[in-house]
PDB file of C-alpha atoms in Angstrom:
ATOM      1  CA  UNK Z 771      -7.907  12.659 -13.553  1.00 47.00           C
ATOM      2  CA  UNK Z 772      -6.186  14.474 -10.635  1.00 86.00           C
ATOM      3  CA  UNK Z 773      -3.513  16.329 -12.554  1.00 91.00           C
ATOM      4  CA  UNK Z 774      -1.409  18.912 -10.751  1.00 92.00           C
ATOM      5  CA  UNK Z 775       0.444  21.965 -12.029  1.00 92.00           C
ATOM      6  CA  UNK Z 776       1.338  23.549  -8.678  1.00 94.00           C
ATOM      7  CA  UNK Z 777       1.615  22.830  -4.950  1.00 96.00           C
ATOM      8  CA  UNK Z 778       1.239  25.036  -1.900  1.00 95.00           C
ATOM      9  CA  UNK Z 779       4.188  25.847   0.340  1.00 97.00           C
ATOM     10  CA  UNK Z 780       4.588  23.064   2.887  1.00 97.00           C
ATOM     11  CA  UNK Z 781       2.909  20.375   0.770  1.00 97.00           C
ATOM     12  CA  UNK Z 782       4.826  17.287  -0.388  1.00 98.00           C
ATOM     13  CA  UNK Z 783       5.118  17.548  -4.164  1.00 98.00           C
ATOM     14  CA  UNK Z 784       7.726  15.067  -5.381  1.00 98.00           C
ATOM     15  CA  UNK Z 785       9.434  11.783  -4.609  1.00 99.00           C
ATOM     16  CA  UNK Z 786      12.470  10.110  -6.086  1.00 98.00           C
ATOM     17  CA  UNK Z 787      14.385   6.882  -5.659  1.00 98.00           C
ATOM     18  CA  UNK Z 788      18.133   6.667  -5.247  1.00 97.00           C
ATOM     19  CA  UNK Z 789      19.253   3.204  -6.305  1.00 96.00           C
ATOM     20  CA  UNK Z 790      22.497   1.379  -7.194  1.00 94.00           C
ATOM     21  CA  UNK Z 791      20.902  -0.125 -10.326  1.00 95.00           C
ATOM     22  CA  UNK Z 792      18.757   2.331 -12.251  1.00 96.00           C
ATOM     23  CA  UNK Z 793      18.297  -0.040 -15.196  1.00 97.00           C
ATOM     24  CA  UNK Z 794      17.041  -2.765 -12.874  1.00 98.00           C
ATOM     25  CA  UNK Z 795      14.801  -0.333 -11.012  1.00 98.00           C
ATOM     26  CA  UNK Z 796      13.338   1.027 -14.247  1.00 98.00           C
ATOM     27  CA  UNK Z 797      12.509  -2.522 -15.336  1.00 98.00           C
ATOM     28  CA  UNK Z 798      10.886  -3.352 -11.983  1.00 99.00           C
ATOM     29  CA  UNK Z 799       8.749  -0.229 -11.626  1.00 99.00           C
ATOM     30  CA  UNK Z 800       7.921  -0.160 -15.322  1.00 98.00           C
ATOM     31  CA  UNK Z 801       6.701  -3.732 -15.086  1.00 98.00           C
ATOM     32  CA  UNK Z 802       4.805  -3.073 -11.860  1.00 99.00           C
ATOM     33  CA  UNK Z 803       3.157   0.281 -12.551  1.00 99.00           C
ATOM     34  CA  UNK Z 804       3.458   0.709 -16.315  1.00 98.00           C
ATOM     35  CA  UNK Z 805       5.792   3.688 -16.003  1.00 99.00           C
ATOM     36  CA  UNK Z 806       7.906   4.898 -18.900  1.00 98.00           C
ATOM     37  CA  UNK Z 807      11.347   6.404 -18.335  1.00 98.00           C
ATOM     38  CA  UNK Z 808      13.085   9.483 -19.715  1.00 97.00           C
ATOM     39  CA  UNK Z 809      16.791   9.727 -18.885  1.00 95.00           C
ATOM     40  CA  UNK Z 810      18.450  13.095 -18.354  1.00 90.00           C
ATOM     41  CA  UNK Z 811      22.114  13.919 -18.937  1.00 86.00           C
ATOM     42  CA  UNK Z 812      24.179  16.586 -17.223  1.00 80.00           C
ATOM     43  CA  UNK Z 813      26.227  19.313 -18.944  1.00 80.00           C
ATOM     44  CA  UNK Z 814      29.077  16.843 -19.479  1.00 83.00           C
ATOM     45  CA  UNK Z 815      26.794  14.360 -21.216  1.00 82.00           C
ATOM     46  CA  UNK Z 816      26.792  11.797 -18.394  1.00 85.00           C
ATOM     47  CA  UNK Z 817      23.550  10.261 -17.157  1.00 87.00           C
ATOM     48  CA  UNK Z 818      22.341  11.920 -13.952  1.00 90.00           C
ATOM     49  CA  UNK Z 819      18.602  11.306 -13.481  1.00 95.00           C
ATOM     50  CA  UNK Z 820      15.448   9.648 -14.800  1.00 97.00           C
ATOM     51  CA  UNK Z 821      11.940  11.080 -14.902  1.00 97.00           C
ATOM     52  CA  UNK Z 822       9.162   8.487 -14.768  1.00 98.00           C
ATOM     53  CA  UNK Z 823       5.787   8.905 -16.453  1.00 98.00           C
ATOM     54  CA  UNK Z 824       2.337   7.320 -16.395  1.00 97.00           C
ATOM     55  CA  UNK Z 825       0.204   8.043 -19.456  1.00 94.00           C
ATOM     56  CA  UNK Z 826       2.686  10.793 -20.384  1.00 95.00           C
ATOM     57  CA  UNK Z 827       2.181  12.540 -17.022  1.00 97.00           C
ATOM     58  CA  UNK Z 828       5.179  13.002 -14.711  1.00 98.00           C
ATOM     59  CA  UNK Z 829       4.917  10.708 -11.674  1.00 98.00           C
ATOM     60  CA  UNK Z 830       8.297  10.665  -9.906  1.00 98.00           C
ATOM     61  CA  UNK Z 831      12.030  10.279 -10.502  1.00 98.00           C
ATOM     62  CA  UNK Z 832      15.074   8.157  -9.799  1.00 98.00           C
ATOM     63  CA  UNK Z 833      18.804   8.652  -9.739  1.00 95.00           C
ATOM     64  CA  UNK Z 834      21.953   6.566  -9.332  1.00 94.00           C
ATOM     65  CA  UNK Z 835      23.732   5.857  -6.068  1.00 91.00           C
ATOM     66  CA  UNK Z 836      27.253   6.521  -7.300  1.00 77.00           C
ATOM     67  CA  UNK Z 837      30.481   5.120  -5.854  1.00 71.00           C
ATOM     68  CA  UNK Z 838      30.794   8.019  -3.410  1.00 70.00           C
ATOM     69  CA  UNK Z 839      27.349   7.085  -2.058  1.00 68.00           C
ATOM     70  CA  UNK Z 840      28.180   3.400  -1.574  1.00 67.00           C
ATOM     71  CA  UNK Z 841      27.369   3.531   2.142  1.00 77.00           C
ATOM     72  CA  UNK Z 842      23.844   4.829   1.486  1.00 82.00           C
ATOM     73  CA  UNK Z 843      20.978   2.329   1.191  1.00 90.00           C
ATOM     74  CA  UNK Z 844      18.500   2.530  -1.694  1.00 95.00           C
ATOM     75  CA  UNK Z 845      15.633   4.762  -0.601  1.00 96.00           C
ATOM     76  CA  UNK Z 846      12.699   6.868  -1.730  1.00 98.00           C
ATOM     77  CA  UNK Z 847      12.987  10.536  -0.703  1.00 98.00           C
ATOM     78  CA  UNK Z 848       9.995  12.805  -0.080  1.00 98.00           C
ATOM     79  CA  UNK Z 849      10.262  16.467  -1.136  1.00 99.00           C
ATOM     80  CA  UNK Z 850       8.197  19.267   0.369  1.00 99.00           C
ATOM     81  CA  UNK Z 851       7.302  22.198  -1.867  1.00 98.00           C
ATOM     82  CA  UNK Z 852       8.623  25.548  -0.590  1.00 98.00           C
ATOM     83  CA  UNK Z 853       8.548  29.171  -1.670  1.00 98.00           C
ATOM     84  CA  UNK Z 854      12.119  29.908  -0.525  1.00 98.00           C
ATOM     85  CA  UNK Z 855      14.579  27.049  -0.036  1.00 98.00           C
ATOM     86  CA  UNK Z 856      17.250  29.294   1.489  1.00 98.00           C
ATOM     87  CA  UNK Z 857      14.882  30.544   4.171  1.00 98.00           C
ATOM     88  CA  UNK Z 858      13.682  27.012   4.914  1.00 98.00           C
ATOM     89  CA  UNK Z 859      17.296  25.847   5.315  1.00 98.00           C
ATOM     90  CA  UNK Z 860      17.817  28.480   8.010  1.00 98.00           C
ATOM     91  CA  UNK Z 861      14.591  27.423   9.721  1.00 98.00           C
ATOM     92  CA  UNK Z 862      15.639  23.762   9.659  1.00 98.00           C
ATOM     93  CA  UNK Z 863      18.860  24.477  11.533  1.00 98.00           C
ATOM     94  CA  UNK Z 864      17.124  26.779  14.008  1.00 98.00           C
ATOM     95  CA  UNK Z 865      14.556  24.051  14.712  1.00 98.00           C
ATOM     96  CA  UNK Z 866      17.199  21.409  15.408  1.00 98.00           C
ATOM     97  CA  UNK Z 867      17.464  19.701  12.027  1.00 98.00           C
ATOM     98  CA  UNK Z 868      20.635  19.044  10.061  1.00 97.00           C
ATOM     99  CA  UNK Z 869      21.674  19.799   6.487  1.00 96.00           C
ATOM    100  CA  UNK Z 870      22.514  16.744   4.377  1.00 94.00           C
ATOM    101  CA  UNK Z 871      22.848  18.631   1.095  1.00 95.00           C
ATOM    102  CA  UNK Z 872      22.981  22.438   1.002  1.00 97.00           C
ATOM    103  CA  UNK Z 873      20.611  24.430  -1.152  1.00 98.00           C
ATOM    104  CA  UNK Z 874      21.517  23.978  -4.811  1.00 97.00           C
ATOM    105  CA  UNK Z 875      20.012  24.950  -8.135  1.00 95.00           C
ATOM    106  CA  UNK Z 876      19.111  22.065 -10.445  1.00 92.00           C
ATOM    107  CA  UNK Z 877      19.696  23.529 -13.905  1.00 89.00           C
ATOM    108  CA  UNK Z 878      16.501  25.365 -14.929  1.00 92.00           C
ATOM    109  CA  UNK Z 879      14.244  22.927 -13.091  1.00 95.00           C
ATOM    110  CA  UNK Z 880      14.229  24.362  -9.564  1.00 97.00           C
ATOM    111  CA  UNK Z 881      16.143  24.541  -6.291  1.00 98.00           C
ATOM    112  CA  UNK Z 882      16.554  21.709  -3.786  1.00 98.00           C
ATOM    113  CA  UNK Z 883      18.118  20.786  -0.472  1.00 98.00           C
ATOM    114  CA  UNK Z 884      18.190  17.693   1.738  1.00 97.00           C
ATOM    115  CA  UNK Z 885      17.831  17.661   5.524  1.00 98.00           C
ATOM    116  CA  UNK Z 886      17.193  15.419   8.508  1.00 97.00           C
ATOM    117  CA  UNK Z 887      14.697  16.202  11.238  1.00 98.00           C
ATOM    118  CA  UNK Z 888      15.634  15.898  14.954  1.00 98.00           C
ATOM    119  CA  UNK Z 889      14.541  12.236  14.959  1.00 97.00           C
ATOM    120  CA  UNK Z 890      16.890  11.467  12.056  1.00 97.00           C
ATOM    121  CA  UNK Z 891      14.403  11.169   9.183  1.00 98.00           C
ATOM    122  CA  UNK Z 892      15.731  12.459   5.859  1.00 97.00           C
ATOM    123  CA  UNK Z 893      13.607  14.628   3.572  1.00 98.00           C
ATOM    124  CA  UNK Z 894      14.045  17.136   0.795  1.00 98.00           C
ATOM    125  CA  UNK Z 895      12.591  20.490  -0.147  1.00 99.00           C
ATOM    126  CA  UNK Z 896      11.836  21.673  -3.652  1.00 99.00           C
ATOM    127  CA  UNK Z 897      11.473  25.274  -4.798  1.00 99.00           C
ATOM    128  CA  UNK Z 898       9.983  24.895  -8.280  1.00 98.00           C
ATOM    129  CA  UNK Z 899      10.963  26.655 -11.477  1.00 98.00           C
ATOM    130  CA  UNK Z 900      10.274  24.667 -14.672  1.00 96.00           C
ATOM    131  CA  UNK Z 901       9.723  21.471 -12.680  1.00 96.00           C
ATOM    132  CA  UNK Z 902       6.522  21.891 -10.639  1.00 97.00           C
ATOM    133  CA  UNK Z 903       6.456  18.432  -9.028  1.00 97.00           C
ATOM    134  CA  UNK Z 904       4.387  15.346  -9.770  1.00 98.00           C
ATOM    135  CA  UNK Z 905       1.994  16.044 -12.636  1.00 97.00           C
ATOM    136  CA  UNK Z 906      -0.505  13.374 -11.620  1.00 96.00           C
ATOM    137  CA  UNK Z 907      -1.304  11.951  -8.177  1.00 96.00           C
ATOM    138  CA  UNK Z 908      -3.845   9.724  -6.407  1.00 94.00           C
ATOM    139  CA  UNK Z 909      -4.596   7.725  -9.544  1.00 96.00           C
ATOM    140  CA  UNK Z 910      -3.814   4.005  -9.837  1.00 97.00           C
ATOM    141  CA  UNK Z 911      -0.061   3.506 -10.303  1.00 98.00           C
ATOM    142  CA  UNK Z 912       0.833   7.018  -9.127  1.00 98.00           C
ATOM    143  CA  UNK Z 913       2.183   8.560  -5.932  1.00 95.00           C
ATOM    144  CA  UNK Z 914      -0.455   9.295  -3.302  1.00 96.00           C
ATOM    145  CA  UNK Z 915       0.854   9.766   0.267  1.00 97.00           C
ATOM    146  CA  UNK Z 916       3.910  10.542   2.396  1.00 98.00           C
ATOM    147  CA  UNK Z 917       4.178   9.100   5.893  1.00 98.00           C
ATOM    148  CA  UNK Z 918       6.757   9.718   8.602  1.00 98.00           C
ATOM    149  CA  UNK Z 919       7.586   6.897  11.004  1.00 98.00           C
ATOM    150  CA  UNK Z 920       9.460   8.616  13.826  1.00 98.00           C
ATOM    151  CA  UNK Z 921      11.389   7.377  16.853  1.00 98.00           C
ATOM    152  CA  UNK Z 922      10.646  10.717  18.552  1.00 98.00           C
ATOM    153  CA  UNK Z 923       7.227  11.718  17.294  1.00 98.00           C
ATOM    154  CA  UNK Z 924       6.822  14.727  19.591  1.00 98.00           C
ATOM    155  CA  UNK Z 925      10.144  16.211  18.463  1.00 98.00           C
ATOM    156  CA  UNK Z 926       9.286  15.536  14.822  1.00 98.00           C
ATOM    157  CA  UNK Z 927       5.873  17.177  15.021  1.00 98.00           C
ATOM    158  CA  UNK Z 928       7.279  20.256  16.755  1.00 98.00           C
ATOM    159  CA  UNK Z 929      10.048  20.502  14.159  1.00 99.00           C
ATOM    160  CA  UNK Z 930       7.754  20.414  11.114  1.00 99.00           C
ATOM    161  CA  UNK Z 931       5.396  22.892  12.752  1.00 98.00           C
ATOM    162  CA  UNK Z 932       8.281  25.307  13.322  1.00 98.00           C
ATOM    163  CA  UNK Z 933       9.713  24.888   9.811  1.00 98.00           C
ATOM    164  CA  UNK Z 934       6.556  24.597   7.682  1.00 98.00           C
ATOM    165  CA  UNK Z 935       3.768  25.771   9.975  1.00 97.00           C
ATOM    166  CA  UNK Z 936       2.122  22.348   9.981  1.00 98.00           C
ATOM    167  CA  UNK Z 937      -0.922  21.745  12.155  1.00 97.00           C
ATOM    168  CA  UNK Z 938      -2.331  18.299  12.832  1.00 97.00           C
ATOM    169  CA  UNK Z 939      -5.587  16.404  13.062  1.00 95.00           C
ATOM    170  CA  UNK Z 940      -5.073  13.591  15.557  1.00 95.00           C
ATOM    171  CA  UNK Z 941      -6.564  10.150  14.924  1.00 92.00           C
ATOM    172  CA  UNK Z 942      -6.649   7.784  17.881  1.00 91.00           C
ATOM    173  CA  UNK Z 943      -5.783   4.266  16.761  1.00 86.00           C
ATOM    174  CA  UNK Z 944      -5.705   1.115  18.891  1.00 82.00           C
ATOM    175  CA  UNK Z 945      -1.995   1.316  19.704  1.00 86.00           C
ATOM    176  CA  UNK Z 946      -0.974   4.884  18.851  1.00 92.00           C
ATOM    177  CA  UNK Z 947      -2.066   8.314  17.637  1.00 94.00           C
ATOM    178  CA  UNK Z 948      -1.810   9.039  13.910  1.00 96.00           C
ATOM    179  CA  UNK Z 949      -1.263  12.698  13.002  1.00 97.00           C
ATOM    180  CA  UNK Z 950      -2.560  14.006   9.675  1.00 96.00           C
ATOM    181  CA  UNK Z 951      -1.109  17.306   8.483  1.00 97.00           C
ATOM    182  CA  UNK Z 952      -4.020  19.676   7.943  1.00 95.00           C
ATOM    183  CA  UNK Z 953      -4.683  21.073   4.484  1.00 88.00           C
ATOM    184  CA  UNK Z 954      -3.963  19.530   1.130  1.00 76.00           C
ATOM    185  CA  UNK Z 955      -6.316  19.003  -1.787  1.00 66.00           C
ATOM    186  CA  UNK Z 956      -9.933  19.326  -0.582  1.00 60.00           C
ATOM    187  CA  UNK Z 957      -8.537  19.328   2.981  1.00 69.00           C
ATOM    188  CA  UNK Z 958      -7.824  15.592   2.800  1.00 79.00           C
ATOM    189  CA  UNK Z 959      -4.451  16.094   4.482  1.00 90.00           C
ATOM    190  CA  UNK Z 960      -0.927  16.791   3.267  1.00 95.00           C
ATOM    191  CA  UNK Z 961       0.926  13.899   4.941  1.00 97.00           C
ATOM    192  CA  UNK Z 962       0.842  11.573   7.937  1.00 97.00           C
ATOM    193  CA  UNK Z 963       3.105  11.181  10.975  1.00 98.00           C
ATOM    194  CA  UNK Z 964       3.207   8.295  13.428  1.00 97.00           C
ATOM    195  CA  UNK Z 965       5.495   6.823  16.082  1.00 97.00           C
ATOM    196  CA  UNK Z 966       7.717   3.969  14.933  1.00 96.00           C
ATOM    197  CA  UNK Z 967       5.873   0.700  15.696  1.00 91.00           C
ATOM    198  CA  UNK Z 968       7.424  -1.370  18.470  1.00 89.00           C
ATOM    199  CA  UNK Z 969       7.794  -4.400  16.204  1.00 88.00           C
ATOM    200  CA  UNK Z 970      10.166  -2.561  13.841  1.00 88.00           C
ATOM    201  CA  UNK Z 971      13.811  -3.538  14.567  1.00 90.00           C
ATOM    202  CA  UNK Z 972      15.740  -0.951  16.571  1.00 90.00           C
ATOM    203  CA  UNK Z 973      18.333  -0.514  13.820  1.00 90.00           C
ATOM    204  CA  UNK Z 974      15.698   0.936  11.473  1.00 91.00           C
ATOM    205  CA  UNK Z 975      15.938   4.742  11.748  1.00 95.00           C
ATOM    206  CA  UNK Z 976      13.119   7.237  11.479  1.00 97.00           C
ATOM    207  CA  UNK Z 977      12.108   7.640   7.844  1.00 97.00           C
ATOM    208  CA  UNK Z 978       9.616   9.135   5.418  1.00 98.00           C
ATOM    209  CA  UNK Z 979       7.769   6.391   3.554  1.00 98.00           C
ATOM    210  CA  UNK Z 980       5.916   6.741   0.248  1.00 98.00           C
ATOM    211  CA  UNK Z 981       2.649   5.216  -0.944  1.00 98.00           C
ATOM    212  CA  UNK Z 982       1.379   4.474  -4.428  1.00 98.00           C
ATOM    213  CA  UNK Z 983      -2.309   4.039  -5.203  1.00 98.00           C
ATOM    214  CA  UNK Z 984      -3.206   0.792  -6.975  1.00 98.00           C
ATOM    215  CA  UNK Z 985      -6.434  -0.630  -8.366  1.00 97.00           C
ATOM    216  CA  UNK Z 986      -5.793  -4.126  -6.972  1.00 98.00           C
ATOM    217  CA  UNK Z 987      -3.398  -4.595  -4.056  1.00 98.00           C
ATOM    218  CA  UNK Z 988      -3.338  -8.387  -4.295  1.00 98.00           C
ATOM    219  CA  UNK Z 989      -2.536  -8.358  -7.998  1.00 98.00           C
ATOM    220  CA  UNK Z 990       0.169  -5.720  -7.459  1.00 98.00           C
ATOM    221  CA  UNK Z 991       1.819  -7.811  -4.729  1.00 98.00           C
ATOM    222  CA  UNK Z 992       1.762 -10.889  -6.946  1.00 98.00           C
ATOM    223  CA  UNK Z 993       3.281  -8.925  -9.829  1.00 98.00           C
ATOM    224  CA  UNK Z 994       5.985  -7.436  -7.569  1.00 99.00           C
ATOM    225  CA  UNK Z 995       7.048 -10.951  -6.591  1.00 98.00           C
ATOM    226  CA  UNK Z 996       7.168 -12.020 -10.248  1.00 98.00           C
ATOM    227  CA  UNK Z 997       9.455  -9.060 -10.971  1.00 99.00           C
ATOM    228  CA  UNK Z 998      11.888  -9.970  -8.183  1.00 98.00           C
ATOM    229  CA  UNK Z 999      10.542  -7.854  -5.340  1.00 98.00           C
ATOM    230  CA  UNK Z1000       9.659  -9.054  -1.857  1.00 98.00           C
ATOM    231  CA  UNK Z1001       6.778  -8.285   0.484  1.00 97.00           C
ATOM    232  CA  UNK Z1002       7.318  -6.977   4.029  1.00 94.00           C
ATOM    233  CA  UNK Z1003       3.647  -7.252   4.958  1.00 93.00           C
ATOM    234  CA  UNK Z1004       0.182  -7.462   3.471  1.00 92.00           C
ATOM    235  CA  UNK Z1005      -1.978  -7.042   1.680  1.00 96.00           C
ATOM    236  CA  UNK Z1006      -4.040  -6.241   4.780  1.00 95.00           C
ATOM    237  CA  UNK Z1007      -7.383  -4.488   5.114  1.00 93.00           C
ATOM    238  CA  UNK Z1008      -7.413  -1.184   7.037  1.00 88.00           C
ATOM    239  CA  UNK Z1009     -10.029   1.562   7.515  1.00 85.00           C
ATOM    240  CA  UNK Z1010      -8.550   3.512   4.582  1.00 86.00           C
ATOM    241  CA  UNK Z1011      -8.034   0.605   2.198  1.00 92.00           C
ATOM    242  CA  UNK Z1012      -5.997  -2.497   1.481  1.00 96.00           C
ATOM    243  CA  UNK Z1013      -2.285  -1.959   2.174  1.00 96.00           C
ATOM    244  CA  UNK Z1014       0.994  -3.749   1.543  1.00 98.00           C
ATOM    245  CA  UNK Z1015       4.676  -2.896   1.945  1.00 97.00           C
ATOM    246  CA  UNK Z1016       7.078  -3.998  -0.791  1.00 98.00           C
ATOM    247  CA  UNK Z1017      10.854  -4.015  -1.276  1.00 98.00           C
ATOM    248  CA  UNK Z1018      12.150  -3.653  -4.834  1.00 98.00           C
ATOM    249  CA  UNK Z1019      14.961  -5.941  -6.101  1.00 98.00           C
ATOM    250  CA  UNK Z1020      17.562  -3.255  -5.345  1.00 96.00           C
ATOM    251  CA  UNK Z1021      16.396  -2.781  -1.728  1.00 97.00           C
ATOM    252  CA  UNK Z1022      14.174   0.304  -1.946  1.00 97.00           C
ATOM    253  CA  UNK Z1023      10.987  -0.012   0.091  1.00 96.00           C
ATOM    254  CA  UNK Z1024       7.580   1.511  -0.557  1.00 98.00           C
ATOM    255  CA  UNK Z1025       3.924   0.890   0.215  1.00 98.00           C
ATOM    256  CA  UNK Z1026       0.845   0.447  -1.933  1.00 98.00           C
ATOM    257  CA  UNK Z1027      -2.760   1.263  -1.114  1.00 97.00           C
ATOM    258  CA  UNK Z1028      -5.973   0.143  -2.768  1.00 97.00           C
ATOM    259  CA  UNK Z1029      -8.365   2.814  -1.440  1.00 94.00           C
ATOM    260  CA  UNK Z1030     -11.567   1.690   0.231  1.00 87.00           C
ATOM    261  CA  UNK Z1031     -13.317   4.331  -1.846  1.00 71.00           C
ATOM    262  CA  UNK Z1032     -12.146   6.281  -4.904  1.00 57.00           C
ATOM    263  CA  UNK Z1033      -9.893   9.223  -4.099  1.00 51.00           C
ATOM    264  CA  UNK Z1034     -11.080  12.746  -4.843  1.00 46.00           C
ATOM    265  CA  UNK Z1035      -7.587  13.500  -6.140  1.00 47.00           C
TER     266      UNK Z1035
END
């Protein structure tokens, strides 16, 4: 089982969902992936966050879109592990990114910040303390991949290289070039970057998407529909596996992948 207790600097290590209905989202994802939820309260005793587990291993998190976030759509956020969040924040601004949320300490768990890259895609960074990131990855019903869809792919690639030192392996596809960030576990890659497909409506901004590994993509799609979700596309066969894109009942979108061969973790 590919359990993780640490991540290298510059490697995505965590994802969370911001949603207007955490109870509804917990029911949907619990029913879809078998996750169990542990709610966390702040110093004043009010609910602030939920950690989600698979087989007692930490998978990801979710939090509420409060009234002051009413103009924000539900979305999964990808977090990149860093050694020094303050230094990364300076690098982001130097490289042409913007700060959405300044560097802040999250109790005893770690330090975070939220940014956008020059193409407008939002992402977070995480400097771990007690919270190291996802405790299990690349297993069925767990987080497995982060993928940027950018409306200015050249600017995005240059930005992440300047901020995190990323280098890329380029894969020529039929209609575009897919860039895999070098490194990661057993050099299988840290993340993927691609230009926004032409068929995506112009109002959709650049964004970081998340993937979950599943044992059966068709069964997962059918179950998502039963639970009130909708399907944007798929399941479709690709060189890496069978893929589908799903929208949860609250409007958060994510993708699933049934690998063509078992992952090494």
